[in-house]
mmCIF file of C-alpha atoms and ligand atoms in Angstrom:
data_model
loop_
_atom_site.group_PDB
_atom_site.id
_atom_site.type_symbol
_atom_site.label_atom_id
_atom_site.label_comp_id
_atom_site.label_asym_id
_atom_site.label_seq_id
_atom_site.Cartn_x
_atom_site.Cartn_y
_atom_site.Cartn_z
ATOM 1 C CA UNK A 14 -34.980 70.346 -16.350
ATOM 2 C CA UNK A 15 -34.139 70.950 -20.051
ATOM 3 C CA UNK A 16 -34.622 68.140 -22.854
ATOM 4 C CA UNK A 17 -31.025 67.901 -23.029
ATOM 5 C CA UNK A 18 -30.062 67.921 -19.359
ATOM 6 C CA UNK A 19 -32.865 64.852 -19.502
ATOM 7 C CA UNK A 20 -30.863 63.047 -22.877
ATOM 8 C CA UNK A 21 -27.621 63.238 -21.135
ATOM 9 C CA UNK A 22 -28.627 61.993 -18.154
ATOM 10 C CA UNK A 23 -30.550 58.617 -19.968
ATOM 11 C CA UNK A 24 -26.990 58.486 -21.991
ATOM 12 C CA UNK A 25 -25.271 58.295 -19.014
ATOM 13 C CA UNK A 26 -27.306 55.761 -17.385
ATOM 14 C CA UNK A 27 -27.388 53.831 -21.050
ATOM 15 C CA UNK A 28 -23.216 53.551 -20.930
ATOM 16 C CA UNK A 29 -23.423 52.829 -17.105
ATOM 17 C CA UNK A 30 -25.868 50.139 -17.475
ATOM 18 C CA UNK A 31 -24.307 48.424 -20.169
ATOM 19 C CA UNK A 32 -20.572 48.538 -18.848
ATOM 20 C CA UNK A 33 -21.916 46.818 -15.637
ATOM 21 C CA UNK A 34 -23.839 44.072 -17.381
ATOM 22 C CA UNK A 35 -21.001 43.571 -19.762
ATOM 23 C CA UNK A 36 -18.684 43.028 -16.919
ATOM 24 C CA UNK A 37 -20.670 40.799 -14.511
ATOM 25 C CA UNK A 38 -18.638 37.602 -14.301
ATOM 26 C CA UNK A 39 -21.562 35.626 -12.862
ATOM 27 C CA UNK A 40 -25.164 35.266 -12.768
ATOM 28 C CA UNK A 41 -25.322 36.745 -8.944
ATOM 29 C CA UNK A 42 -23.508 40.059 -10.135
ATOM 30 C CA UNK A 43 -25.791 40.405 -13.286
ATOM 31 C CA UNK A 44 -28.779 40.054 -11.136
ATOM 32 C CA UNK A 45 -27.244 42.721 -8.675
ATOM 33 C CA UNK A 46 -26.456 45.109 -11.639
ATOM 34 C CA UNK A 47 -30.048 44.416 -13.184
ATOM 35 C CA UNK A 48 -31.744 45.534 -9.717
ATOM 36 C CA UNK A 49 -29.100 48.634 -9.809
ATOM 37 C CA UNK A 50 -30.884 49.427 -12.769
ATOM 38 C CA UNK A 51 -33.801 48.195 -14.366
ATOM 39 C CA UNK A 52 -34.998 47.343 -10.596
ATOM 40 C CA UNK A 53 -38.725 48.204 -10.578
ATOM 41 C CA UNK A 54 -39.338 50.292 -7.430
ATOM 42 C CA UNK A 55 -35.824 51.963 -6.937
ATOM 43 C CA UNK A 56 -33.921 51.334 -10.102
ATOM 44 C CA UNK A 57 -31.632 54.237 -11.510
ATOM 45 C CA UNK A 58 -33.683 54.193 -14.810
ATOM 46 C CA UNK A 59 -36.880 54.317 -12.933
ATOM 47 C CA UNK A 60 -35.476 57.706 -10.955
ATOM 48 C CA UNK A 61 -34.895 58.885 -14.682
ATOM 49 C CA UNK A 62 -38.073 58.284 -15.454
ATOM 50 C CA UNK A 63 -39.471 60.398 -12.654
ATOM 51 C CA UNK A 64 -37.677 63.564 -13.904
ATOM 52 C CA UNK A 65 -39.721 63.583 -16.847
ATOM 53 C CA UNK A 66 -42.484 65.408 -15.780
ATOM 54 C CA UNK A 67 -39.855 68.220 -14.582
ATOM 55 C CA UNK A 68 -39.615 68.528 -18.804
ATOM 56 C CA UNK A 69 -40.794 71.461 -20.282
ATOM 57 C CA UNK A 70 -44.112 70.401 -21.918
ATOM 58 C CA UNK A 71 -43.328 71.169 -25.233
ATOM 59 C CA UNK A 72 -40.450 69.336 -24.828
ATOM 60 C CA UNK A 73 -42.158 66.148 -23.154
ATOM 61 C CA UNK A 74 -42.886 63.669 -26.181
ATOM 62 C CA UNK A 75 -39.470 64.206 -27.357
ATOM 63 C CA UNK A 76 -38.415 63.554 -23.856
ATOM 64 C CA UNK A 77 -40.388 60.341 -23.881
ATOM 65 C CA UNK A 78 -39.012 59.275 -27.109
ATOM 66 C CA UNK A 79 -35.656 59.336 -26.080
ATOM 67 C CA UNK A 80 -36.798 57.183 -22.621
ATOM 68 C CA UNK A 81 -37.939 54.605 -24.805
ATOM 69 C CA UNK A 82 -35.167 53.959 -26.895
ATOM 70 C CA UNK A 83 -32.148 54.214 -23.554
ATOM 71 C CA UNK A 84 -35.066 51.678 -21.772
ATOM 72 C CA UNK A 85 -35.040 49.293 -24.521
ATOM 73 C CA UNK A 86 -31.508 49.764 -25.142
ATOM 74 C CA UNK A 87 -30.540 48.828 -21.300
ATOM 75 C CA UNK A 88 -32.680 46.114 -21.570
ATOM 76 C CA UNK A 89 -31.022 44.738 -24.840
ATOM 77 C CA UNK A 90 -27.784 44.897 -22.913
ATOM 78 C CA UNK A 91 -29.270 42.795 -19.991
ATOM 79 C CA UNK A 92 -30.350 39.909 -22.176
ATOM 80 C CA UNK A 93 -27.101 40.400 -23.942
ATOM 81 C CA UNK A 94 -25.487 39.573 -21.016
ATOM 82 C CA UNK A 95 -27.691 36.788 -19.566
ATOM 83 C CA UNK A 96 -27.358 34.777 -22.966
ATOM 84 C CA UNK A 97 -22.921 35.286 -22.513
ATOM 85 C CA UNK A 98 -23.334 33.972 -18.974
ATOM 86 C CA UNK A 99 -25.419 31.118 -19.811
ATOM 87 C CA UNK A 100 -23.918 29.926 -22.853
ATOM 88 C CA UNK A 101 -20.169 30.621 -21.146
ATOM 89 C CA UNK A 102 -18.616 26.565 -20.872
ATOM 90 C CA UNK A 103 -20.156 25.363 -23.448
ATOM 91 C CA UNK A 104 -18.959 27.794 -25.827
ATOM 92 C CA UNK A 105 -15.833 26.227 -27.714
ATOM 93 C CA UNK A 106 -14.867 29.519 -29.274
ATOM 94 C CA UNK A 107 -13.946 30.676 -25.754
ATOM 95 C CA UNK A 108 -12.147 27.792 -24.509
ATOM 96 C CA UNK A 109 -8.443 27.950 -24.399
ATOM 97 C CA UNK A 110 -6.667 26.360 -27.562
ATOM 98 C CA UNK A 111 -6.006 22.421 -26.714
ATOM 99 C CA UNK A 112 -1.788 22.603 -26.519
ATOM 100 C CA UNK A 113 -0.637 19.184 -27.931
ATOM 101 C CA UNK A 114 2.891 19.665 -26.199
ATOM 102 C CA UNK A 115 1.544 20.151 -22.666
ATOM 103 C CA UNK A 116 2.557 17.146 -20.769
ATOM 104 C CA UNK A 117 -0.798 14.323 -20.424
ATOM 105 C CA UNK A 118 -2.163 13.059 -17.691
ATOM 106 C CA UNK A 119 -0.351 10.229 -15.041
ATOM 107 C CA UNK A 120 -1.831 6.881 -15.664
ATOM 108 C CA UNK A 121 -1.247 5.248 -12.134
ATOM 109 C CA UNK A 122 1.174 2.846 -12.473
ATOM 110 C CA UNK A 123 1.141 -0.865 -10.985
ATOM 111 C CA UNK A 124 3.376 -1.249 -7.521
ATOM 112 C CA UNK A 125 5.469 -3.952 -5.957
ATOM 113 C CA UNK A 126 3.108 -5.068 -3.571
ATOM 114 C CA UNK A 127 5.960 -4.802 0.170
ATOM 115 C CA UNK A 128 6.352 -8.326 1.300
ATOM 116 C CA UNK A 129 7.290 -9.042 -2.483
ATOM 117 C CA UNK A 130 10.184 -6.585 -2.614
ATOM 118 C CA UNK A 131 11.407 -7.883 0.961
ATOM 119 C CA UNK A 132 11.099 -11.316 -0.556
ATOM 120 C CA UNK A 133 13.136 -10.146 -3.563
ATOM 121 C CA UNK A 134 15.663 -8.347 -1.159
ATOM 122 C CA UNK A 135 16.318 -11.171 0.538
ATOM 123 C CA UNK A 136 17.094 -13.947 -2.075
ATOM 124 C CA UNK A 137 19.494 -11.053 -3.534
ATOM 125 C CA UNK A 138 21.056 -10.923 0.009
ATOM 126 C CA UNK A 139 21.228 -14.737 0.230
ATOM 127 C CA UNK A 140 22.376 -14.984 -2.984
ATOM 128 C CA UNK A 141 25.628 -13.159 -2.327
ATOM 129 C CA UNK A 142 26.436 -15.066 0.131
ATOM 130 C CA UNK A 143 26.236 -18.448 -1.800
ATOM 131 C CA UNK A 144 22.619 -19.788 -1.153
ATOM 132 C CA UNK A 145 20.628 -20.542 -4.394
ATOM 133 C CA UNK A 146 16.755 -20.525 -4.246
ATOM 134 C CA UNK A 147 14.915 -24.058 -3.840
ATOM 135 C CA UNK A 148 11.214 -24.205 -3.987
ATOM 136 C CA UNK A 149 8.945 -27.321 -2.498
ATOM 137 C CA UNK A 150 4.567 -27.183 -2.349
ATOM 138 C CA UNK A 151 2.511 -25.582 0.128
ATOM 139 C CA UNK A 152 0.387 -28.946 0.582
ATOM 140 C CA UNK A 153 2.469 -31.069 2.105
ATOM 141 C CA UNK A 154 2.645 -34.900 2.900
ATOM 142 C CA UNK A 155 3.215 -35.941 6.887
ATOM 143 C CA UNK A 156 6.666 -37.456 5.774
ATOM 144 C CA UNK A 157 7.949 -33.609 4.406
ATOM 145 C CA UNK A 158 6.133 -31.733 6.918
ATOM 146 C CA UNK A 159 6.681 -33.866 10.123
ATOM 147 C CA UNK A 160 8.295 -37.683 10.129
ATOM 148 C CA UNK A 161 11.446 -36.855 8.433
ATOM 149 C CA UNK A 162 12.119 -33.074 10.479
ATOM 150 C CA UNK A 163 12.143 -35.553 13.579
ATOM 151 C CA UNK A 164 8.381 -35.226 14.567
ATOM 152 C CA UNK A 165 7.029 -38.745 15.413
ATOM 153 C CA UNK A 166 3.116 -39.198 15.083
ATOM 154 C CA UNK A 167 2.694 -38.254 19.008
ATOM 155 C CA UNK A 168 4.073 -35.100 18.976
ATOM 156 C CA UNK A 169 1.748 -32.574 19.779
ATOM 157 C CA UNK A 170 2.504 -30.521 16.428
ATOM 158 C CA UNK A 171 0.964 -32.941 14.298
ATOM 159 C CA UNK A 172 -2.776 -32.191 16.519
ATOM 160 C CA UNK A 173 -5.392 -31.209 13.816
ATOM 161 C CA UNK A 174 -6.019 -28.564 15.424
ATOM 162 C CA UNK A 175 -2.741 -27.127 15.138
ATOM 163 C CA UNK A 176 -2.285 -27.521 11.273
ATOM 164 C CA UNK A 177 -5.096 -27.286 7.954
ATOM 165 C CA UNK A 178 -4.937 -30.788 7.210
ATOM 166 C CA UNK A 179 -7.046 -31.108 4.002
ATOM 167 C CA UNK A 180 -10.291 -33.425 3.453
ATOM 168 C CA UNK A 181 -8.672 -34.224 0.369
ATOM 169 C CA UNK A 182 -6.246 -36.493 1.688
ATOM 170 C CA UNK A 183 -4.857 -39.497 -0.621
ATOM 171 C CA UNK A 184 -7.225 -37.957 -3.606
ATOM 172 C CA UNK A 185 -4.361 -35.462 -4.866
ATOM 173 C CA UNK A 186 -1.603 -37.413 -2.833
ATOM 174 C CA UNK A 187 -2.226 -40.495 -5.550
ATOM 175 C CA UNK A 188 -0.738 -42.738 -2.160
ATOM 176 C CA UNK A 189 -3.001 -44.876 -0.312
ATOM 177 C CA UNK A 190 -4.745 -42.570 2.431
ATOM 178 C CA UNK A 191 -1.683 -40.734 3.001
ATOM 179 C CA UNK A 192 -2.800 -37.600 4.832
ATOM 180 C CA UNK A 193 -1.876 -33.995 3.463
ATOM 181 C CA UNK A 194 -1.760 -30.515 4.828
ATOM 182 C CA UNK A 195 -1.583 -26.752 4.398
ATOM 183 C CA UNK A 196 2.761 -26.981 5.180
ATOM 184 C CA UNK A 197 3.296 -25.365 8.529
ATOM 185 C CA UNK A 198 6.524 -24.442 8.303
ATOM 186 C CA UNK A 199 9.441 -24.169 4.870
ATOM 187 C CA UNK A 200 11.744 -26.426 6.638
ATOM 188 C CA UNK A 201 9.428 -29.009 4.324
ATOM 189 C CA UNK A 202 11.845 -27.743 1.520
ATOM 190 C CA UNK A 203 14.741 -28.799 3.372
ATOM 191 C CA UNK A 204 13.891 -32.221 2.945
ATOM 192 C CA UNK A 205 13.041 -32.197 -0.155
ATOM 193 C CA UNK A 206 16.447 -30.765 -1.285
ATOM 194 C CA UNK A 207 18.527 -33.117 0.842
ATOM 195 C CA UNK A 208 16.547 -35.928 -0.882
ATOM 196 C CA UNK A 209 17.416 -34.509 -4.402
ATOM 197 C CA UNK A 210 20.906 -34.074 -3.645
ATOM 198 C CA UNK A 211 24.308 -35.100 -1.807
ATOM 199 C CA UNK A 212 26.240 -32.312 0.679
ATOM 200 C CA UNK A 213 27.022 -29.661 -0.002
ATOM 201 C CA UNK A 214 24.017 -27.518 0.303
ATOM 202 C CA UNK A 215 23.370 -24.235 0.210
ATOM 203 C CA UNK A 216 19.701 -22.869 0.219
ATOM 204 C CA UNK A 217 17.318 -20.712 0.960
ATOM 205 C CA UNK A 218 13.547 -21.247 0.074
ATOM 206 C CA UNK A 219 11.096 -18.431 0.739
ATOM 207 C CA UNK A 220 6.800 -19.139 0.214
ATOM 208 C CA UNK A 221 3.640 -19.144 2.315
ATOM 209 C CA UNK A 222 3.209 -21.557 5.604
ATOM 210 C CA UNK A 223 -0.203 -22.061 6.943
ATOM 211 C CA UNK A 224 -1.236 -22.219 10.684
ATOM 212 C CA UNK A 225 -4.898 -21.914 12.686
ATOM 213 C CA UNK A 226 -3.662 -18.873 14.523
ATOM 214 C CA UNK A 227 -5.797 -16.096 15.319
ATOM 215 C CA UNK A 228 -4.828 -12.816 13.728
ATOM 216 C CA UNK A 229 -2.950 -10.355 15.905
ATOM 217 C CA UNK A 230 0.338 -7.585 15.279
ATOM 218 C CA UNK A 231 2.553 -10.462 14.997
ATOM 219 C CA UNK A 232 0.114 -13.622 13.888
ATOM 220 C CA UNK A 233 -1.739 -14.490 11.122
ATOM 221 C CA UNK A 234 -3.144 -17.757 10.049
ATOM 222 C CA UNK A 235 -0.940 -17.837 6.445
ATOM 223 C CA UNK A 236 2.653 -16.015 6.539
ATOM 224 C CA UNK A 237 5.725 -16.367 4.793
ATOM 225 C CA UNK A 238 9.235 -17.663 5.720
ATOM 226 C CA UNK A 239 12.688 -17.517 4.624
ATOM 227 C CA UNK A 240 14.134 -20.946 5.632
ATOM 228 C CA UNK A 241 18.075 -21.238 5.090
ATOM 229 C CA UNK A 242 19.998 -24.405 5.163
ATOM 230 C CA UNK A 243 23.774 -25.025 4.954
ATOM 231 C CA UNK A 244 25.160 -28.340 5.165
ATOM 232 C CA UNK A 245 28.976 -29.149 4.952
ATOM 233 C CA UNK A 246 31.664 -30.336 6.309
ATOM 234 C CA UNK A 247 32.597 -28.280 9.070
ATOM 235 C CA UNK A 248 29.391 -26.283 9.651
ATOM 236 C CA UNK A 249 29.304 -24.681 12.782
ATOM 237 C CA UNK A 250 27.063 -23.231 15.040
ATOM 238 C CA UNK A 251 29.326 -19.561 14.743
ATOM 239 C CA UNK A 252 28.974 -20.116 11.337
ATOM 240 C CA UNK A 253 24.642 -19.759 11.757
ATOM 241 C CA UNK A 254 25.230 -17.187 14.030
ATOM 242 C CA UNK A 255 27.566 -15.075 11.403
ATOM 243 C CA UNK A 256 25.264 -15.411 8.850
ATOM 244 C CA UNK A 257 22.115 -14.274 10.791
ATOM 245 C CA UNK A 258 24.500 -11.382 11.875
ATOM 246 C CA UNK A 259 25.153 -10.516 8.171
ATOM 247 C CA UNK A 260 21.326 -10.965 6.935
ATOM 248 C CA UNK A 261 20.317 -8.788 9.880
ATOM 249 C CA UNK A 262 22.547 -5.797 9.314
ATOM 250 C CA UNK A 263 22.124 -5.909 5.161
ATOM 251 C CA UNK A 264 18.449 -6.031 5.704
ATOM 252 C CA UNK A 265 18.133 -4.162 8.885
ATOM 253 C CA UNK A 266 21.014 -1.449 9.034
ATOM 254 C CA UNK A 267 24.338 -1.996 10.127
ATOM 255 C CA UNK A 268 23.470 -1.024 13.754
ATOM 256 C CA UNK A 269 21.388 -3.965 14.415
ATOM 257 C CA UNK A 270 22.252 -6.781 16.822
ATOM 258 C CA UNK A 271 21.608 -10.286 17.032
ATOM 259 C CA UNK A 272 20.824 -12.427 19.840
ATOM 260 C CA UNK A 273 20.609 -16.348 20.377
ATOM 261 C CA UNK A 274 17.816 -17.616 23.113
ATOM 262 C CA UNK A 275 18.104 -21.515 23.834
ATOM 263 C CA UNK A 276 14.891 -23.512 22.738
ATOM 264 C CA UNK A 277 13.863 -26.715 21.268
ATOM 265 C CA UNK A 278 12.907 -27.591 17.622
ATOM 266 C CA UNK A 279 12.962 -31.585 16.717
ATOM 267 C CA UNK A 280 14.929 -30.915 13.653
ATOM 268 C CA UNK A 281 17.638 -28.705 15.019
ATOM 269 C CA UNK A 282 19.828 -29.659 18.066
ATOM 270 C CA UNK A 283 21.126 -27.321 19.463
ATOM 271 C CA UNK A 284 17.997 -24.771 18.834
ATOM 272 C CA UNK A 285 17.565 -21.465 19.422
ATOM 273 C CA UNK A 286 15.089 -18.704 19.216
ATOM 274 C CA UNK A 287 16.287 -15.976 16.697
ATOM 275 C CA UNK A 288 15.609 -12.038 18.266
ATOM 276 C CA UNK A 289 16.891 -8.834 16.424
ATOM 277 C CA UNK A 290 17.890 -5.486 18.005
ATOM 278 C CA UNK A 291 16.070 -2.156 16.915
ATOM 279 C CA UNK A 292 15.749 1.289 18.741
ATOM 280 C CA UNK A 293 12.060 2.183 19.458
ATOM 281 C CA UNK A 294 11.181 5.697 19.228
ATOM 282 C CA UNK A 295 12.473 6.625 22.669
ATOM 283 C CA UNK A 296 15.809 5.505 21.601
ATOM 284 C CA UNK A 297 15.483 2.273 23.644
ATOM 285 C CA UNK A 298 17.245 -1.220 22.842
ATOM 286 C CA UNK A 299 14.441 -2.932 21.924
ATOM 287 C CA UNK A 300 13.878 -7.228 20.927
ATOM 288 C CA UNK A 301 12.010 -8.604 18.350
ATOM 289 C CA UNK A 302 11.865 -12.444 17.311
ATOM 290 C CA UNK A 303 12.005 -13.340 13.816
ATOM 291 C CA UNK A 304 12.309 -17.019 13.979
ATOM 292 C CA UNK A 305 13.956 -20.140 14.809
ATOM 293 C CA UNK A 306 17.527 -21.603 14.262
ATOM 294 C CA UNK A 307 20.127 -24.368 15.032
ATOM 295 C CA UNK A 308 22.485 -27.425 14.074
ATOM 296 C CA UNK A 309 20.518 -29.758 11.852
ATOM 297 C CA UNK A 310 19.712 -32.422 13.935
ATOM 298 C CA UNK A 311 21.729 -35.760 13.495
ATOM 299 C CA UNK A 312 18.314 -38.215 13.052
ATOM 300 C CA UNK A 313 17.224 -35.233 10.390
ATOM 301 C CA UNK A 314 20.658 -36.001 8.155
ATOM 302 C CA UNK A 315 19.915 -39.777 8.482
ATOM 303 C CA UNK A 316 16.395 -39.587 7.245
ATOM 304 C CA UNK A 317 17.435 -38.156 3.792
ATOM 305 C CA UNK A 318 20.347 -40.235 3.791
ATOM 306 C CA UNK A 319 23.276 -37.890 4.943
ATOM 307 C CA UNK A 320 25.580 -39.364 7.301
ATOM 308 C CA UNK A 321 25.839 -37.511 10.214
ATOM 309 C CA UNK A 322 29.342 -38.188 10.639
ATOM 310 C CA UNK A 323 30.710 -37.107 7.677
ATOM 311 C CA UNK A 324 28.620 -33.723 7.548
ATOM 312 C CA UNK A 325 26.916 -30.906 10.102
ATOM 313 C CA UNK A 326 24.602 -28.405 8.846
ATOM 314 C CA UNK A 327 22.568 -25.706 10.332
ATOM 315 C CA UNK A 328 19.041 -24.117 9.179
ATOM 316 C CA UNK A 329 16.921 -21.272 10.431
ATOM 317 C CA UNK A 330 13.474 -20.042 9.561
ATOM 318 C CA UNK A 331 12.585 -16.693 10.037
ATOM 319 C CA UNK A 332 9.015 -14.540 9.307
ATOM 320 C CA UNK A 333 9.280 -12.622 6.538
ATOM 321 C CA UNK A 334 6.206 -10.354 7.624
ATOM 322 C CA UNK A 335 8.186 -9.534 10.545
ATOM 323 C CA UNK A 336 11.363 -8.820 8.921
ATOM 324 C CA UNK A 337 9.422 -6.136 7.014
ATOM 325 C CA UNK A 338 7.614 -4.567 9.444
ATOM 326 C CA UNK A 339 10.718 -3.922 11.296
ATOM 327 C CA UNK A 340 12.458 -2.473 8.059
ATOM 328 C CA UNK A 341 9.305 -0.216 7.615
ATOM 329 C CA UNK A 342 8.373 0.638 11.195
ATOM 330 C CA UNK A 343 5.293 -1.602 10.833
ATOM 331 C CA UNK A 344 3.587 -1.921 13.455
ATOM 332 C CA UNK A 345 1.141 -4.293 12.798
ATOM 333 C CA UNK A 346 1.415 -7.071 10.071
ATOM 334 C CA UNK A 347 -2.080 -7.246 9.382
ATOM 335 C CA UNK A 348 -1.752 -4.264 7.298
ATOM 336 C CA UNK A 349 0.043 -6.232 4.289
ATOM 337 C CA UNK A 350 -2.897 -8.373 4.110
ATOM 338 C CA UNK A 351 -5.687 -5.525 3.950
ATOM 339 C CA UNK A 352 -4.061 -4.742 0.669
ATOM 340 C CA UNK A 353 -5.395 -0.863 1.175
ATOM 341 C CA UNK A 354 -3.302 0.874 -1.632
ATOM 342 C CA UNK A 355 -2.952 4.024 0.915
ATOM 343 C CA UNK A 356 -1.018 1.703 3.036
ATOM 344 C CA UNK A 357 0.866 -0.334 -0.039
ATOM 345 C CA UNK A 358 1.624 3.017 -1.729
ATOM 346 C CA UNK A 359 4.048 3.922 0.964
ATOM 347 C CA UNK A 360 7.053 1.123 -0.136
HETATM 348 N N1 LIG B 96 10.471 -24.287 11.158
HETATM 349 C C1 LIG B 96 10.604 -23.538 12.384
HETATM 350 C C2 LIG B 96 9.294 -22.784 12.621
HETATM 351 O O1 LIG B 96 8.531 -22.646 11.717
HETATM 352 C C3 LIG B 96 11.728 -22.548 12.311
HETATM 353 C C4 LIG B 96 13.066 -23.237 12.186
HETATM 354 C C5 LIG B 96 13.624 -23.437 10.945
HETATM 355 C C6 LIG B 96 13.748 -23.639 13.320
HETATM 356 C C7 LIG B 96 14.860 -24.043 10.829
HETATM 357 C C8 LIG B 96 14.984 -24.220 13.206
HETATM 358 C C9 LIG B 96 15.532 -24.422 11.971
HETATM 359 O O2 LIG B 96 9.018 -22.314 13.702
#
C-alpha cells in the first residue's frame, strides 16, 4: 500500500467520523458512532492503523505522521460532539425565539358547582310563573318546624331520633328552654311567610333540610328542597297538579309525565306523593319520586291566622338532589357531595 493510498484512506475515515458524530441526535447514537470508530478492538480507525505496516518503509514515519493528526482529529470531533449533546437544553442560543403573540396558557376557571345551577334554574322557572323567592333559617324552633304545620308533640316526627335537635336549645333561641333543631323539611318557610303576610301568596323557598338518614342513591342526611306555596282564593287541587306538570316538563323535557299517589302529610289535606316519568335506557316508562304535595291543610291556615274559609292554598316540597340527578342521568346523589371536580366538571 502506497503513502497516499494510506492518506486517503485516514481522510476518508476523518470526514466519515466526523459527519457521524456531528449528526448523532443523542448520547446512545454518539456512543454507537464512537465504537464504529474510535472502538478499541474493532474500530474503523484501528483497521487503518493495521495497514500501516503494509507502508513502504521509507514511507512509514510519514505514514505515521499523518495517523496521528486524522486520530487526534476524530477524537476532537468526538468531544466536539459530546460537549453539543450535553450542553443541548440548557443552551438559550438554541432555543426557539419566545413569540409574544402565541396565545398563553388556560388558567382553569372556577365552575358552578350542579345543584347550584339547578337551584338557579328553578327559581327562574318559578319565577315566570309568579312565585317570588322567600327565605327562613335552617335551625328551626318546634313552633316553625312542627306545632304550626299540624304536628302535635306526640307525633312520631318530632322523635329525637328522627331530627338533629341541637344541645344548644334556648341559648341561641333567647326563649325560655324552647327547643331548636337542624329544620327537617322548607315547609318551615311557609309559616314564616304566612305570618309576615295576608293572602295572596305566592312562593317558593329553596335551602338545605337536615335528617339522621343513612346515606344511600337517593338519601343523605342534609339535602335541599324546593318548597312552593300558593294561597288564594280559589286554589285548587288541578291548579297544584298544573303547576307540577309545568315545572316538570321546563326542567325535565317536555316528554315527561306527572303522577299523583295518595298519602298523608299533617299540613296538607288532601296529600299526595309527587313521582315523575323518565325513559331508562331500555326505553322503559320509568317512576321516580321527587316529593310531597297537597291542599294546605285548614288547621295550617288557622295557625298563622288565615281563615280557612275565605282562602285554599296548596304547597309541595320536592328534592332538589333528585330533580338533578334525573336532569343529568345521575345515578347516585352522593356524587354532588364528594365534590370530585372530575365529576363536577361535567355540568
Ligand atoms: N315537607 C314535606 C317533606 O319534607 C314535603 C311537602 C311539602 C309535602 C309541602 C306537602 C306539602 O317530606
Amino acid at each position: 500500500m502506497s503513502l497516499e493510498q494510506f492518506q486517503s484512506e485516514l481522510e476518508a475515515l476523518r470526514t466519515e467520523a466526523a459527519d457521524a458524530f456531528s449528526a448523532a441526535a443523542d448520547a446512545a447514537a454518539l456512543e454507537t458512532a464512537r465504537v464504529e470508530f474510535l472502538g478499541a478492538k474493532s474500530g474503523r480507525l484501528k483497521a487503518v492503523q493495521k495497514q500501516l505496516g503494509k507502508v513502504p518503509k521509507e514511507d512509514k514515519p510519514a505514514a505515521g505522521k499523518s495517523f496521528n493528526e486524522a486520530k487526534g482529529q476524530i477524537e476532537a470531533a468526538f468531544a466536539a460532539a459530546e460537549e453539543r449533546l450535553s450542553s443541548s437544553g440548557t443552551d438559550q442560543d438554541d432555543a426557539a425565539p419566545f413569540d409574544l403573540t402565541l396565545p398563553g396558557p388556560r388558567l382553569p376557571l372556577g365552575h358552578v358547582h350542579p345543584l347550584t345551577q339547578t337551584i338557579e334554574e328553578l327559581k327562574d322557572l318559578m319565577g315566570r310563573l309568579g312565585f317570588t323567592v322567600a327565605t327562613g333559617p335552617e335551625i328551626e324552633d318546634e313552633w316553625h318546624n312542627f306545632e304550626a304545620l299540624n304536628i302535635p308533640a306526640s307525633h312520631p316526627a318530632r322523635d329525637p331520633l328522627e331530627n338533629f335537635y341541637l344541645s344548644t336549645a334556648g341559648v341561641v333561641a333567647g326563649k325560655e328552654g324552647a327547643p331548636l333543631l337542624l329544620r327537617s323539611q322548607t315547609s318551615t318557610v311557609q309559616i314564616r311567610v304566612m305570618e309576615s303576610m295576608p293572602p295572596p301568596v305566592r312562593i317558593i323557598s329553596l335551602g338545605r333540610v337536615y335528617r339522621p338518614d343513612t346515606a344511600d342513591a337517593t338519601h343523605y342526611p342534609m339535602f335541599q328542597q324546593i318548597e312552593g306555596l300558593l294561597v288564594d282564593r280559589h286554589a285548587t287541587m288541578a291548579d297544584l297538579k298544573s303547576v307540577l306538570r309545568l315545572f316538570a316538563s321546563s326542567f325535565l323535557g317536555g316528554d315527561v309525565h306527572i303522577r299523583f299517589r295518595p298519602s298523608f302529610f299533617p299540613f296538607t289535606e288532601p296529600s299526595v306523593e309527587v313521582d315523575m316519568s323518565w325513559h331508562d335506557d331500555q326505553g322503559n316508562l320509568r317512576w321516580i319520586e321527587m316529593g310531597g304535595a297537597g291542599m294546605v291543610d285548614p288547621n295550617v291556615l288557622g295557625a298563622v291566622g288565615y281563615d280557612p274559609e275565605e282562602v285554599t292554598g296548596f304547597a309541595f316540597g320536592l328534592g332538589v338532589e333528585r330533580v338533578c340527578a334525573r336532569r343529568h342521568n345521575v345515578t347516585d346523589i352522593r356524587e354532588f357531595y364528594r365534590n370530585d371536580v372530575r365529576f363536577l366538571h361535567q355540568f
